[in-house]
Short mmCIF file of C-alpha atoms in Angstrom, two decimals:
data_model
loop_
_atom_site.label_atom_id
_atom_site.label_comp_id
_atom_site.label_asym_id
_atom_site.label_seq_id
_atom_site.Cartn_x
_atom_site.Cartn_y
_atom_site.Cartn_z
CA UNK A 319 -18.64 -85.64 -25.61
CA UNK A 320 -16.87 -88.43 -27.52
CA UNK A 321 -15.53 -87.51 -30.96
CA UNK A 322 -14.00 -89.77 -33.58
CA UNK A 323 -10.92 -88.71 -35.46
CA UNK A 324 -13.02 -88.21 -38.59
CA UNK A 325 -15.27 -85.76 -36.72
CA UNK A 326 -18.12 -88.10 -35.94
CA UNK A 327 -19.86 -87.41 -32.61
CA UNK A 328 -20.63 -90.25 -30.26
CA UNK A 329 -21.90 -89.92 -26.72
CA UNK A 330 -22.90 -86.36 -25.68
CA UNK A 331 -23.70 -84.97 -22.21
CA UNK A 332 -27.09 -83.44 -21.56
CA UNK A 333 -25.70 -79.87 -21.24
CA UNK A 334 -23.89 -80.10 -24.55
CA UNK A 335 -26.62 -81.89 -26.49
CA UNK A 336 -28.48 -78.69 -27.62
CA UNK A 337 -25.29 -77.40 -29.24
CA UNK A 338 -24.56 -80.48 -31.34
CA UNK A 339 -28.05 -81.61 -32.36
CA UNK A 340 -28.28 -81.69 -36.14
CA UNK A 341 -24.51 -81.82 -36.28
CA UNK A 342 -22.13 -79.43 -34.54
CA UNK A 343 -21.10 -76.41 -36.58
CA UNK A 344 -19.62 -72.94 -36.28
CA UNK A 345 -16.11 -71.56 -35.83
CA UNK A 346 -15.70 -73.21 -32.45
CA UNK A 347 -16.33 -76.66 -33.94
CA UNK A 348 -14.01 -76.08 -36.87
CA UNK A 349 -11.31 -74.91 -34.48
CA UNK A 350 -11.91 -77.95 -32.28
CA UNK A 351 -11.72 -80.40 -35.23
CA UNK A 352 -8.59 -78.74 -36.54
CA UNK A 353 -7.03 -79.20 -33.14
CA UNK A 354 -8.07 -82.87 -32.97
CA UNK A 355 -6.87 -83.70 -36.48
CA UNK A 356 -3.58 -82.08 -35.60
CA UNK A 357 -3.04 -84.62 -32.86
CA UNK A 358 -0.35 -86.18 -34.91
CA UNK A 359 1.69 -83.09 -34.23
CA UNK A 360 1.76 -83.97 -30.57
CA UNK A 361 -1.19 -82.01 -29.18
CA UNK A 362 -2.88 -85.26 -28.13
CA UNK A 363 -0.54 -88.08 -27.33
CA UNK A 364 -1.52 -91.68 -27.64
CA UNK A 365 -0.08 -92.45 -24.21
CA UNK A 366 -3.30 -91.18 -22.63
CA UNK A 367 -2.13 -87.71 -21.55
CA UNK A 368 -4.65 -84.88 -21.85
CA UNK A 369 -4.45 -81.72 -23.94
CA UNK A 370 -6.34 -78.45 -23.42
CA UNK A 371 -7.87 -75.99 -25.90
CA UNK A 372 -9.94 -72.88 -25.28
CA UNK A 373 -12.70 -71.82 -27.70
CA UNK A 374 -15.44 -69.22 -27.78
CA UNK A 375 -19.05 -70.35 -28.24
CA UNK A 376 -21.97 -68.15 -29.17
CA UNK A 377 -24.84 -68.74 -26.74
CA UNK A 378 -28.18 -67.08 -26.09
CA UNK A 379 -26.54 -65.29 -23.14
CA UNK A 380 -23.68 -64.06 -25.30
CA UNK A 381 -20.16 -65.34 -26.01
CA UNK A 382 -18.98 -68.07 -23.67
CA UNK A 383 -15.37 -69.14 -23.21
CA UNK A 384 -15.04 -72.93 -22.94
CA UNK A 385 -11.90 -74.76 -21.97
CA UNK A 386 -11.74 -78.19 -23.65
CA UNK A 387 -9.72 -81.07 -22.25
CA UNK A 388 -9.07 -83.91 -24.73
CA UNK A 389 -8.35 -87.41 -23.43
CA UNK A 390 -7.54 -90.11 -26.09
CA UNK A 391 -9.48 -93.37 -25.77
CA UNK A 392 -8.33 -96.90 -26.83
CA UNK A 393 -10.80 -97.12 -29.72
CA UNK A 394 -9.14 -94.22 -31.53
CA UNK A 395 -11.69 -91.69 -30.31
CA UNK A 396 -11.27 -88.72 -28.03
CA UNK A 397 -13.25 -87.79 -24.96
CA UNK A 398 -13.76 -84.00 -24.81
CA UNK A 399 -14.58 -82.39 -21.46
CA UNK A 400 -15.74 -78.75 -21.69
CA UNK A 401 -15.59 -76.25 -18.76
CA UNK A 402 -17.11 -72.75 -18.84
CA UNK A 403 -14.27 -70.37 -17.95
CA UNK A 404 -15.95 -67.16 -19.13
CA UNK A 405 -15.84 -65.41 -15.74
CA UNK A 406 -12.27 -66.48 -15.04
CA UNK A 407 -11.14 -65.32 -18.47
CA UNK A 408 -12.83 -61.96 -18.10
CA UNK A 409 -11.33 -61.45 -14.65
CA UNK A 410 -7.89 -62.36 -15.94
CA UNK A 411 -8.22 -60.03 -18.93
CA UNK A 412 -9.50 -57.21 -16.72
CA UNK A 413 -6.55 -57.66 -14.38
CA UNK A 414 -4.09 -57.60 -17.26
CA UNK A 415 -5.79 -54.53 -18.69
CA UNK A 416 -5.71 -52.81 -15.30
CA UNK A 417 -2.01 -53.51 -14.92
CA UNK A 418 -1.31 -52.19 -18.39
CA UNK A 419 -3.43 -49.12 -17.72
CA UNK A 420 -1.50 -48.43 -14.52
CA UNK A 421 1.82 -48.83 -16.34
CA UNK A 422 0.70 -46.49 -19.12
CA UNK A 423 -0.56 -43.85 -16.67
CA UNK A 424 2.64 -43.98 -14.66
CA UNK A 425 4.72 -43.71 -17.83
CA UNK A 426 2.90 -40.64 -19.16
CA UNK A 427 2.23 -38.83 -15.87
CA UNK A 428 4.45 -36.32 -14.12
CA UNK A 429 4.31 -38.52 -11.02
CA UNK A 430 6.92 -41.11 -10.34
CA UNK A 431 6.27 -44.49 -8.76
CA UNK A 432 8.75 -46.15 -6.49
CA UNK A 433 9.31 -49.18 -4.34
CA UNK A 434 11.80 -49.67 -1.55
CA UNK A 435 13.11 -52.81 0.07
CA UNK A 436 13.86 -53.67 3.68
CA UNK A 437 17.49 -52.62 3.15
CA UNK A 438 16.54 -48.94 2.72
CA UNK A 439 17.30 -48.90 -1.00
CA UNK A 440 15.15 -48.28 -4.04
CA UNK A 441 13.95 -51.55 -5.56
CA UNK A 442 11.95 -49.91 -8.34
CA UNK A 443 11.55 -46.45 -9.89
CA UNK A 444 9.16 -45.76 -12.79
CA UNK A 445 10.87 -45.75 -16.21
CA UNK A 446 10.90 -41.96 -16.57
CA UNK A 447 13.04 -41.65 -13.45
CA UNK A 448 12.65 -39.13 -10.65
CA UNK A 449 13.95 -35.68 -9.73
CA UNK A 450 16.13 -35.52 -12.81
CA UNK A 451 17.71 -38.93 -12.21
CA UNK A 452 17.16 -41.77 -14.70
CA UNK A 453 15.51 -44.83 -13.15
CA UNK A 454 18.67 -46.94 -13.41
CA UNK A 455 20.60 -44.34 -11.44
CA UNK A 456 18.28 -44.79 -8.45
CA UNK A 457 17.44 -48.49 -8.39
CA UNK A 458 19.68 -50.15 -5.83
CA UNK A 459 20.73 -46.78 -4.39
CA UNK A 460 20.08 -45.76 -0.76
CA UNK A 461 17.21 -43.41 0.03
CA UNK A 462 19.66 -40.64 0.88
CA UNK A 463 20.22 -40.13 -2.84
CA UNK A 464 16.90 -38.27 -2.93
CA UNK A 465 16.43 -37.36 0.72
CA UNK A 466 19.69 -35.54 1.34
CA UNK A 467 19.50 -34.01 4.81
CA UNK A 468 15.72 -34.53 5.04
CA UNK A 469 14.26 -35.30 8.43
CA UNK A 470 12.70 -38.45 9.80
CA UNK A 471 9.30 -37.57 8.32
CA UNK A 472 10.65 -37.81 4.76
CA UNK A 473 12.47 -41.07 5.41
CA UNK A 474 9.51 -42.62 7.21
CA UNK A 475 7.37 -42.16 4.10
CA UNK A 476 9.73 -44.25 1.95
CA UNK A 477 9.81 -46.83 4.75
CA UNK A 478 6.07 -46.63 5.43
CA UNK A 479 4.70 -49.05 8.04
CA UNK A 480 1.15 -47.82 7.42
CA UNK A 481 -0.76 -46.09 4.64
CA UNK A 482 0.26 -42.49 4.01
CA UNK A 483 -1.86 -40.09 1.93
CA UNK A 484 -0.89 -36.67 0.56
CA UNK A 485 2.18 -36.16 2.70
CA UNK A 486 4.27 -33.15 1.66
CA UNK A 487 8.06 -33.30 1.75
CA UNK A 488 11.18 -31.91 0.11
CA UNK A 489 13.54 -33.96 -2.07
CA UNK A 490 16.82 -33.19 -3.81
CA UNK A 491 17.00 -32.92 -7.57
CA UNK A 492 19.98 -34.15 -9.53
CA UNK A 493 21.08 -30.52 -10.06
CA UNK A 494 21.17 -29.85 -6.32
CA UNK A 495 17.94 -27.87 -6.15
CA UNK A 496 15.16 -28.79 -3.75
CA UNK A 497 11.76 -29.96 -4.94
CA UNK A 498 8.47 -30.10 -3.07
CA UNK A 499 6.47 -33.30 -3.64
CA UNK A 500 3.15 -34.68 -2.45
CA UNK A 501 3.42 -38.40 -1.74
CA UNK A 502 1.28 -41.47 -1.17
CA UNK A 503 2.75 -44.69 0.26
CA UNK A 504 1.67 -48.18 1.27
CA UNK A 505 3.67 -50.76 3.24
CA UNK A 506 4.66 -54.11 1.69
CA UNK A 507 4.36 -57.28 3.78
CA UNK A 508 5.05 -60.95 3.04
CA UNK A 509 2.69 -63.89 3.57
CA UNK A 510 3.63 -63.93 7.24
CA UNK A 511 2.82 -60.26 7.74
CA UNK A 512 6.48 -59.23 8.04
CA UNK A 513 7.35 -55.79 6.65
CA UNK A 514 9.27 -56.04 3.37
CA UNK A 515 9.41 -52.42 2.21
CA UNK A 516 7.03 -49.82 0.76
CA UNK A 517 5.76 -48.54 -2.53
CA UNK A 518 4.09 -45.31 -3.53
CA UNK A 519 3.77 -42.30 -5.78
CA UNK A 520 5.32 -38.82 -5.61
CA UNK A 521 3.99 -35.79 -7.45
CA UNK A 522 6.24 -32.78 -8.02
CA UNK A 523 4.34 -29.69 -6.86
CA UNK A 524 7.29 -27.30 -6.62
CA UNK A 525 5.97 -24.86 -9.21
CA UNK A 526 2.48 -25.03 -7.74
CA UNK A 527 3.83 -24.19 -4.29
CA UNK A 528 5.92 -21.37 -5.71
CA UNK A 529 2.88 -19.93 -7.45
CA UNK A 530 0.85 -20.31 -4.27
CA UNK A 531 3.57 -18.59 -2.25
CA UNK A 532 3.82 -15.79 -4.83
CA UNK A 533 0.05 -15.32 -4.75
CA UNK A 534 0.06 -15.31 -0.95
CA UNK A 535 2.83 -12.70 -0.92
CA UNK A 536 0.97 -10.62 -3.48
CA UNK A 537 -2.23 -10.88 -1.45
CA UNK A 538 -0.39 -9.87 1.72
CA UNK A 539 1.29 -7.00 -0.14
CA UNK A 540 -2.08 -5.81 -1.47
CA UNK A 541 -3.61 -6.06 2.00
CA UNK A 542 -0.82 -4.04 3.61
CA UNK A 543 -0.86 -1.53 0.77
CA UNK A 544 -4.63 -1.13 1.13
CA UNK A 545 -4.12 -0.43 4.84
CA UNK A 546 -1.59 2.29 4.02
CA UNK A 547 -3.82 3.77 1.32
CA UNK A 548 -6.71 3.91 3.83
CA UNK A 549 -4.46 5.80 6.22
CA UNK A 550 -3.81 8.33 3.45
CA UNK A 551 -7.42 8.50 2.29
CA UNK A 552 -9.18 8.73 5.66
CA UNK A 553 -7.32 11.83 6.86
CA UNK A 554 -7.85 15.26 5.34
CA UNK A 555 -5.23 17.29 7.19
CA UNK A 556 -1.94 16.86 5.26
CA UNK A 557 0.29 16.75 8.33
CA UNK A 558 -1.80 14.15 10.13
CA UNK A 559 -2.27 12.22 6.87
CA UNK A 560 1.48 11.83 6.35
CA UNK A 561 2.02 11.06 10.03
CA UNK A 562 -0.49 8.23 9.93
CA UNK A 563 1.04 6.99 6.68
CA UNK A 564 4.51 6.82 8.28
CA UNK A 565 3.10 4.82 11.19
CA UNK A 566 1.22 2.46 8.86
CA UNK A 567 4.31 1.91 6.68
CA UNK A 568 6.47 1.06 9.69
CA UNK A 569 3.91 -1.39 11.06
CA UNK A 570 3.30 -3.03 7.68
CA UNK A 571 7.01 -3.58 7.01
CA UNK A 572 8.09 -4.48 10.53
CA UNK A 573 10.19 -1.31 10.79
CA UNK A 574 10.97 0.53 14.01
CA UNK A 575 11.27 3.89 12.32
CA UNK A 576 9.89 5.58 9.21
CA UNK A 577 10.57 9.07 7.87
CA UNK A 578 8.98 10.84 4.92
CA UNK A 579 10.85 13.55 3.01
CA UNK A 580 9.43 16.00 0.51
CA UNK A 581 11.28 18.00 -2.08
CA UNK A 582 13.09 17.64 -5.37
CA UNK A 583 16.17 15.65 -6.28
CA UNK A 584 17.71 18.81 -7.75
CA UNK A 585 17.13 21.11 -4.78
CA UNK A 586 16.95 18.91 -1.70
CA UNK A 587 14.47 17.34 0.69
CA UNK A 588 12.96 18.31 3.99
CA UNK A 589 11.62 15.85 6.50
CA UNK A 590 7.88 16.31 6.86
CA UNK A 591 7.11 13.55 9.36
CA UNK A 592 8.75 10.73 11.27
CA UNK A 593 7.50 7.72 13.21
CA UNK A 594 9.63 5.93 15.81
CA UNK A 595 8.80 3.08 18.13
CA UNK A 596 9.93 3.35 21.74
CA UNK A 597 13.00 1.18 21.13
CA UNK A 598 13.84 2.44 17.64
CA UNK A 599 17.55 2.94 16.91
CA UNK A 600 18.86 6.05 15.21
CA UNK A 601 18.32 6.19 11.47
CA UNK A 602 21.32 4.78 9.56
CA UNK A 603 21.32 7.49 6.89
CA UNK A 604 21.63 11.25 6.84
CA UNK A 605 19.62 13.60 4.68
CA UNK A 606 22.53 14.47 2.32
CA UNK A 607 22.98 10.76 1.63
CA UNK A 608 19.27 10.40 0.90
CA UNK A 609 19.43 13.31 -1.52
CA UNK A 610 22.41 11.84 -3.36
CA UNK A 611 20.91 8.34 -3.52
CA UNK A 612 17.50 9.58 -4.67
CA UNK A 613 19.10 11.36 -7.62
CA UNK A 614 20.44 8.06 -8.96
CA UNK A 615 18.33 5.23 -7.61
CA UNK A 616 15.70 3.37 -9.59
CA UNK A 617 14.90 0.87 -6.82
CA UNK A 618 15.01 0.70 -3.00
CA UNK A 619 18.54 1.09 -1.71
CA UNK A 620 19.95 -0.15 1.63
CA UNK A 621 21.77 1.90 4.25
CA UNK A 622 23.22 0.17 7.30
CA UNK A 623 24.99 1.29 10.45
CA UNK A 624 26.26 -0.46 13.55
CA UNK A 625 22.87 -0.10 15.23
CA UNK A 626 20.34 -0.15 12.38
CA UNK A 627 19.60 -1.52 8.93
CA UNK A 628 17.74 0.84 6.64
CA UNK A 629 15.91 0.83 3.35
CA UNK A 630 14.87 3.88 1.37
CA UNK A 631 13.18 4.59 -1.94
CA UNK A 632 12.49 7.72 -3.95
CA UNK A 633 8.89 8.76 -4.48
CA UNK A 634 7.68 10.15 -7.78
CA UNK A 635 4.88 12.40 -8.88
CA UNK A 636 4.20 12.69 -12.59
CA UNK A 637 7.46 10.75 -13.20
CA UNK A 638 9.54 13.31 -11.26
CA UNK A 639 11.27 12.53 -7.95
CA UNK A 640 9.36 14.43 -5.25
CA UNK A 641 10.47 12.77 -2.04
CA UNK A 642 11.90 9.79 -0.18
CA UNK A 643 10.42 7.10 2.08
CA UNK A 644 12.99 5.76 4.56
CA UNK A 645 12.53 2.88 7.03
CA UNK A 646 14.89 1.25 9.50
CA UNK A 647 15.09 -1.27 12.35
CA UNK A 648 17.68 -2.96 14.53
CA UNK A 649 19.80 -5.72 12.92
CA UNK A 650 18.41 -8.23 15.43
CA UNK A 651 15.07 -8.15 13.59
CA UNK A 652 16.61 -9.46 10.37
CA UNK A 653 17.50 -8.03 6.99
CA UNK A 654 14.99 -6.79 4.44
CA UNK A 655 13.81 -9.42 1.95
CA UNK A 656 12.49 -9.13 -1.58
CA UNK A 657 8.89 -8.84 -0.37
CA UNK A 658 9.85 -5.87 1.81
CA UNK A 659 11.48 -4.18 -1.16
CA UNK A 660 8.49 -4.82 -3.40
CA UNK A 661 6.07 -3.47 -0.81
CA UNK A 662 8.19 -0.38 -0.15
CA UNK A 663 8.37 0.23 -3.89
CA UNK A 664 4.57 0.02 -4.13
CA UNK A 665 4.19 2.27 -1.08
CA UNK A 666 6.49 4.86 -2.65
CA UNK A 667 4.11 5.19 -5.59
CA UNK A 668 1.25 6.00 -3.21
CA UNK A 669 3.33 8.43 -1.14
CA UNK A 670 4.44 10.17 -4.33
CA UNK A 671 0.78 10.72 -5.21
CA UNK A 672 0.12 11.85 -1.62
CA UNK A 673 2.92 14.41 -1.91
CA UNK A 674 1.30 15.76 -5.08
CA UNK A 675 -1.98 15.97 -3.16
CA UNK A 676 -0.30 17.79 -0.27
CA UNK A 677 1.35 20.25 -2.67
CA UNK A 678 -2.03 20.86 -4.29
CA UNK A 679 -3.65 21.46 -0.90
CA UNK A 680 -0.86 23.84 0.02
CA UNK A 681 -1.48 25.79 -3.18
CA UNK A 682 -5.19 25.88 -2.43
CA UNK A 683 -4.50 27.00 1.13
CA UNK A 684 -2.12 29.66 -0.10
CA UNK A 685 -4.72 30.89 -2.55
CA UNK A 686 -7.36 30.87 0.18
CA UNK A 687 -5.13 32.54 2.78
CA UNK A 688 -3.12 34.97 0.69
CA UNK A 689 -4.00 38.28 -0.85
CA UNK A 690 -3.74 37.97 -4.61
CA UNK A 691 -1.85 41.24 -5.14
CA UNK A 692 0.57 41.43 -2.20
CA UNK A 693 0.96 37.75 -1.31
CA UNK A 694 0.36 38.64 2.35
CA UNK A 695 -2.18 36.88 4.55
CA UNK A 696 -5.72 38.04 3.92
CA UNK A 697 -8.03 39.23 6.70
CA UNK A 698 -9.68 35.83 7.20
CA UNK A 699 -6.37 33.97 7.47
CA UNK A 700 -4.87 36.63 9.73
CA UNK A 701 -7.80 36.38 12.12
CA UNK A 702 -7.53 32.60 12.02
CA UNK A 703 -3.88 32.71 13.12
CA UNK A 704 -4.43 35.43 15.75
CA UNK A 705 -7.50 33.91 17.41
CA UNK A 706 -5.67 30.98 19.11
CA UNK A 707 -2.90 33.31 20.33
CA UNK A 708 -5.34 35.71 21.97
CA UNK A 709 -7.44 32.88 23.36
CA UNK A 710 -4.32 31.77 25.23
CA UNK A 711 -3.57 35.25 26.53
CA UNK A 712 -0.52 35.85 24.33
CA UNK A 713 1.87 38.77 24.80
CA UNK A 714 2.92 40.94 21.86
CA UNK A 715 2.19 44.09 19.89
CA UNK A 716 -0.45 44.74 17.21
CA UNK A 717 0.31 47.37 14.58
CA UNK A 718 -2.41 48.78 12.35
CA UNK A 719 -0.98 50.39 9.19
CA UNK A 720 -2.86 52.66 6.78
CA UNK A 721 -1.66 54.48 3.64
CA UNK A 722 -2.32 58.22 3.79
CA UNK A 723 -4.03 59.83 0.76
CA UNK A 724 -4.17 56.49 -1.06
CA UNK A 725 -7.58 57.18 -2.64
CA UNK A 726 -6.41 60.52 -3.98
CA UNK A 727 -3.34 58.88 -5.50
CA UNK A 728 -5.52 56.20 -7.08
CA UNK A 729 -7.87 58.78 -8.52
CA UNK A 730 -5.00 60.87 -9.87
CA UNK A 731 -2.81 58.15 -11.36
CA UNK A 732 -5.12 55.16 -11.82
CA UNK A 733 -5.39 51.72 -10.28
CA UNK A 734 -2.16 50.46 -11.80
CA UNK A 735 -0.26 53.09 -9.86
CA UNK A 736 -2.23 52.17 -6.75
CA UNK A 737 -1.32 48.52 -7.19
CA UNK A 738 2.33 49.51 -7.56
CA UNK A 739 2.11 51.47 -4.29
CA UNK A 740 0.64 48.43 -2.51
CA UNK A 741 3.40 46.22 -3.88
CA UNK A 742 6.02 48.72 -2.73
CA UNK A 743 4.47 48.73 0.76
CA UNK A 744 4.64 44.92 0.79
CA UNK A 745 8.40 45.19 0.33
CA UNK A 746 8.64 47.71 3.18
CA UNK A 747 6.66 45.44 5.50
CA UNK A 748 8.87 42.50 4.60
CA UNK A 749 11.95 44.54 5.50
CA UNK A 750 10.81 45.32 9.05
CA UNK A 751 9.06 42.13 10.20
CA UNK A 752 11.09 39.35 11.76
CA UNK A 753 10.86 35.57 11.82
CA UNK A 754 7.64 34.45 13.47
CA UNK A 755 5.89 37.79 12.94
CA UNK A 756 2.57 37.85 11.09
CA UNK A 757 1.64 40.37 8.44
CA UNK A 758 -1.66 40.62 6.58
CA UNK A 759 -3.73 42.87 4.38
CA UNK A 760 -7.03 43.65 6.05
CA UNK A 761 -8.49 45.24 2.94
CA UNK A 762 -7.90 48.24 0.69
CA UNK A 763 -4.95 50.18 2.06
CA UNK A 764 -5.07 48.76 5.61
CA UNK A 765 -2.55 46.25 6.96
CA UNK A 766 -2.07 44.55 10.36
CA UNK A 767 1.16 43.27 11.92
CA UNK A 768 1.43 40.99 14.95
CA UNK A 769 4.77 40.86 16.76
CA UNK A 770 4.47 37.91 19.19
CA UNK A 771 6.43 38.29 22.44
CA UNK A 772 7.35 41.92 21.65
CA UNK A 773 7.02 44.75 24.19
CA UNK A 774 5.90 48.35 23.70
CA UNK A 775 9.42 49.55 22.99
CA UNK A 776 9.99 47.06 20.19
CA UNK A 777 6.56 47.76 18.73
CA UNK A 778 7.20 51.51 18.64
CA UNK A 779 10.60 50.85 17.02
CA UNK A 780 8.94 48.90 14.22
CA UNK A 781 6.30 51.64 13.85
CA UNK A 782 9.00 54.31 13.57
CA UNK A 783 10.86 52.26 10.94
CA UNK A 784 7.66 51.84 8.94
CA UNK A 785 6.92 55.55 8.98
CA UNK A 786 10.45 56.41 7.88
CA UNK A 787 10.60 53.79 5.13
CA UNK A 788 7.06 54.69 4.11
CA UNK A 789 8.20 58.13 2.97
CA UNK A 790 9.58 56.35 -0.11
CA UNK A 791 5.96 55.98 -1.19
CA UNK A 792 5.80 59.73 -1.80
CA UNK A 793 6.42 59.13 -5.49
CA UNK A 794 2.84 57.88 -5.77
CA UNK A 795 1.36 61.08 -4.24
CA UNK A 796 -1.44 62.96 -5.99
CA UNK A 797 0.31 66.26 -5.13
CA UNK A 798 2.43 68.08 -2.52
CA UNK A 799 -0.63 68.82 -0.46
CA UNK A 800 -1.64 65.16 -0.37
CA UNK A 801 1.60 63.21 0.23
CA UNK A 802 1.44 59.40 0.38
CA UNK A 803 2.85 58.02 3.62
CA UNK A 804 2.05 55.61 6.43
CA UNK A 805 0.08 56.07 9.64
CA UNK A 806 0.71 53.37 12.21
CA UNK A 807 -1.27 52.56 15.32
CA UNK A 808 0.55 50.64 18.05
CA UNK A 809 -1.40 48.45 20.53
CA UNK A 810 0.76 46.61 23.08
CA UNK A 811 -0.93 43.49 24.54
CA UNK A 812 -0.07 42.14 27.99
CA UNK A 813 0.11 38.42 28.66
CA UNK A 814 -2.91 37.10 30.50
CA UNK A 815 -4.87 40.35 30.17
CA UNK A 816 -7.86 38.50 28.74
CA UNK A 817 -8.42 41.23 26.14
CA UNK A 818 -10.38 39.78 23.19
CA UNK A 819 -8.84 39.91 19.73
CA UNK A 820 -11.48 42.23 18.30
CA UNK A 821 -10.93 44.72 21.16
CA UNK A 822 -7.17 44.70 20.57
CA UNK A 823 -7.64 45.29 16.83
CA UNK A 824 -10.10 48.11 17.57
CA UNK A 825 -7.53 49.72 19.89
CA UNK A 826 -4.80 49.49 17.24
CA UNK A 827 -7.22 50.97 14.69
CA UNK A 828 -8.02 53.94 16.95
CA UNK A 829 -4.33 54.49 17.57
CA UNK A 830 -3.77 54.54 13.81
CA UNK A 831 -6.41 57.24 13.34
CA UNK A 832 -4.76 59.36 16.04
CA UNK A 833 -1.46 58.96 14.23
CA UNK A 834 -3.13 59.92 10.95
CA UNK A 835 -4.55 63.07 12.53
CA UNK A 836 -1.16 64.00 13.95
CA UNK A 837 0.70 63.26 10.72
CA UNK A 838 -1.50 65.34 8.51
CA UNK A 839 -0.81 68.37 10.73
CA UNK A 840 2.98 68.10 10.22
CA UNK A 841 5.37 68.85 7.42
CA UNK A 842 6.34 65.21 6.75
CA UNK A 843 4.11 62.39 5.56
CA UNK A 844 3.22 59.67 8.07
CA UNK A 845 3.15 59.25 11.87
CA UNK A 846 2.67 56.64 14.52
CA UNK A 847 0.78 56.60 17.81
CA UNK A 848 0.63 54.17 20.71
CA UNK A 849 -2.57 53.40 22.55
CA UNK A 850 -2.11 51.16 25.59
CA UNK A 851 -5.02 49.19 27.12
CA UNK A 852 -5.44 51.62 30.05
CA UNK A 853 -5.77 54.60 27.70
CA UNK A 854 -8.30 52.70 25.64
CA UNK A 855 -10.51 51.98 28.61
#
């Protein structure tokens, strides 16, 4: 298109003709004329050099960007050549916008971008800096500023020869702490394909990894604790329950030994079970030390020796110290860490509850096995303890004890007096039985003693002592003609005789009745009589 200085239009190309028919108009034309009339300012020189202007035209297909080139002609007109640069302009704008978007995202993100050169130094670090360093403190510095003593894997990422995605490595912060980062990297090459460095992004995931590690430890702790709780829950017998718990605790904590103690911090503990592996060293703490530490400790406390490292913690039931859990292993297996302490602390809570459960079961057993008035074993419990001994052919002596004229005394003085007589007899029995002997109330005024390992002579000595001490019960008598005393039947049992328990009790009972018959014919209350197996046959 040829345009005169005054805006007149001369020759027009076919493509441009539809836009200028009827006279060109619109912002693009006004802008173009303003540019042409400003030629005196040097935009279009009279020496024939070209000038370029870009305008936007409204077309049926939408806005079009046209680049105009103006060439002055000798007749004081200008030849305008228009070129559609819409696509180029949009591509250029999109590229600029993309670059700005990238810069903005890098600036506001927690990631940091970097670029390294072939000399192993940082050529660029995003404006916010990295790992606590400002950007200017890293640019030009060697990679070791961030890598520290990191291995070849970390260095190879910052000198990437190929694309790297989501690599995890550790860097040094400016305060000396280590930071875990996830990194992406791409190599940089020149036009000849020669390596010129690398660039990439690093994302600080230290806190994420710490949370993940904490969750993993908590999950592992819960899993191990659940295993220990199952060991406590799946066993009914208290002794076996605590034994399995000690084994489970040792295995869960990597210990070679585990001991459980029950008791009170004010009175002392007793060891109720212990687990040891084949190669377990001796425990590094004694029971007095455990007692003293449990009185004061609020958390697991260590105890070490030359051959073992130990860890112990007090257990609590209803907020009161009721025991101790102690574990140990050889020093070669490493010291206890914080996870071990946390798990042992959690285990102690469960063992404290288990000790309460055991104490409750013991009370129930005592109530089920003991006579309510005398506190002695009842008939059912006594038979339960004697049955295994007789099944194995045990040796010992059975004594069957009966109170003479007890019913008459009860009728004369009342049941309270009778209960007092039974309580007094309980004291007499306690004075004559030894450690390991069994004593039970079979019902009413009848009692049975079992002296394991005793011979006939010892049994008769105990019977004689009972009869003599039993004369103190005379104060409960209904009258001089019905004195309260003891009749004792003695039934020695030979080892391996095969005599059933019920036969032995029957023999002791018959011996007691013979003693009762003999005693009532004498001047003094009470008597004893021995009936050996041959005489009973």
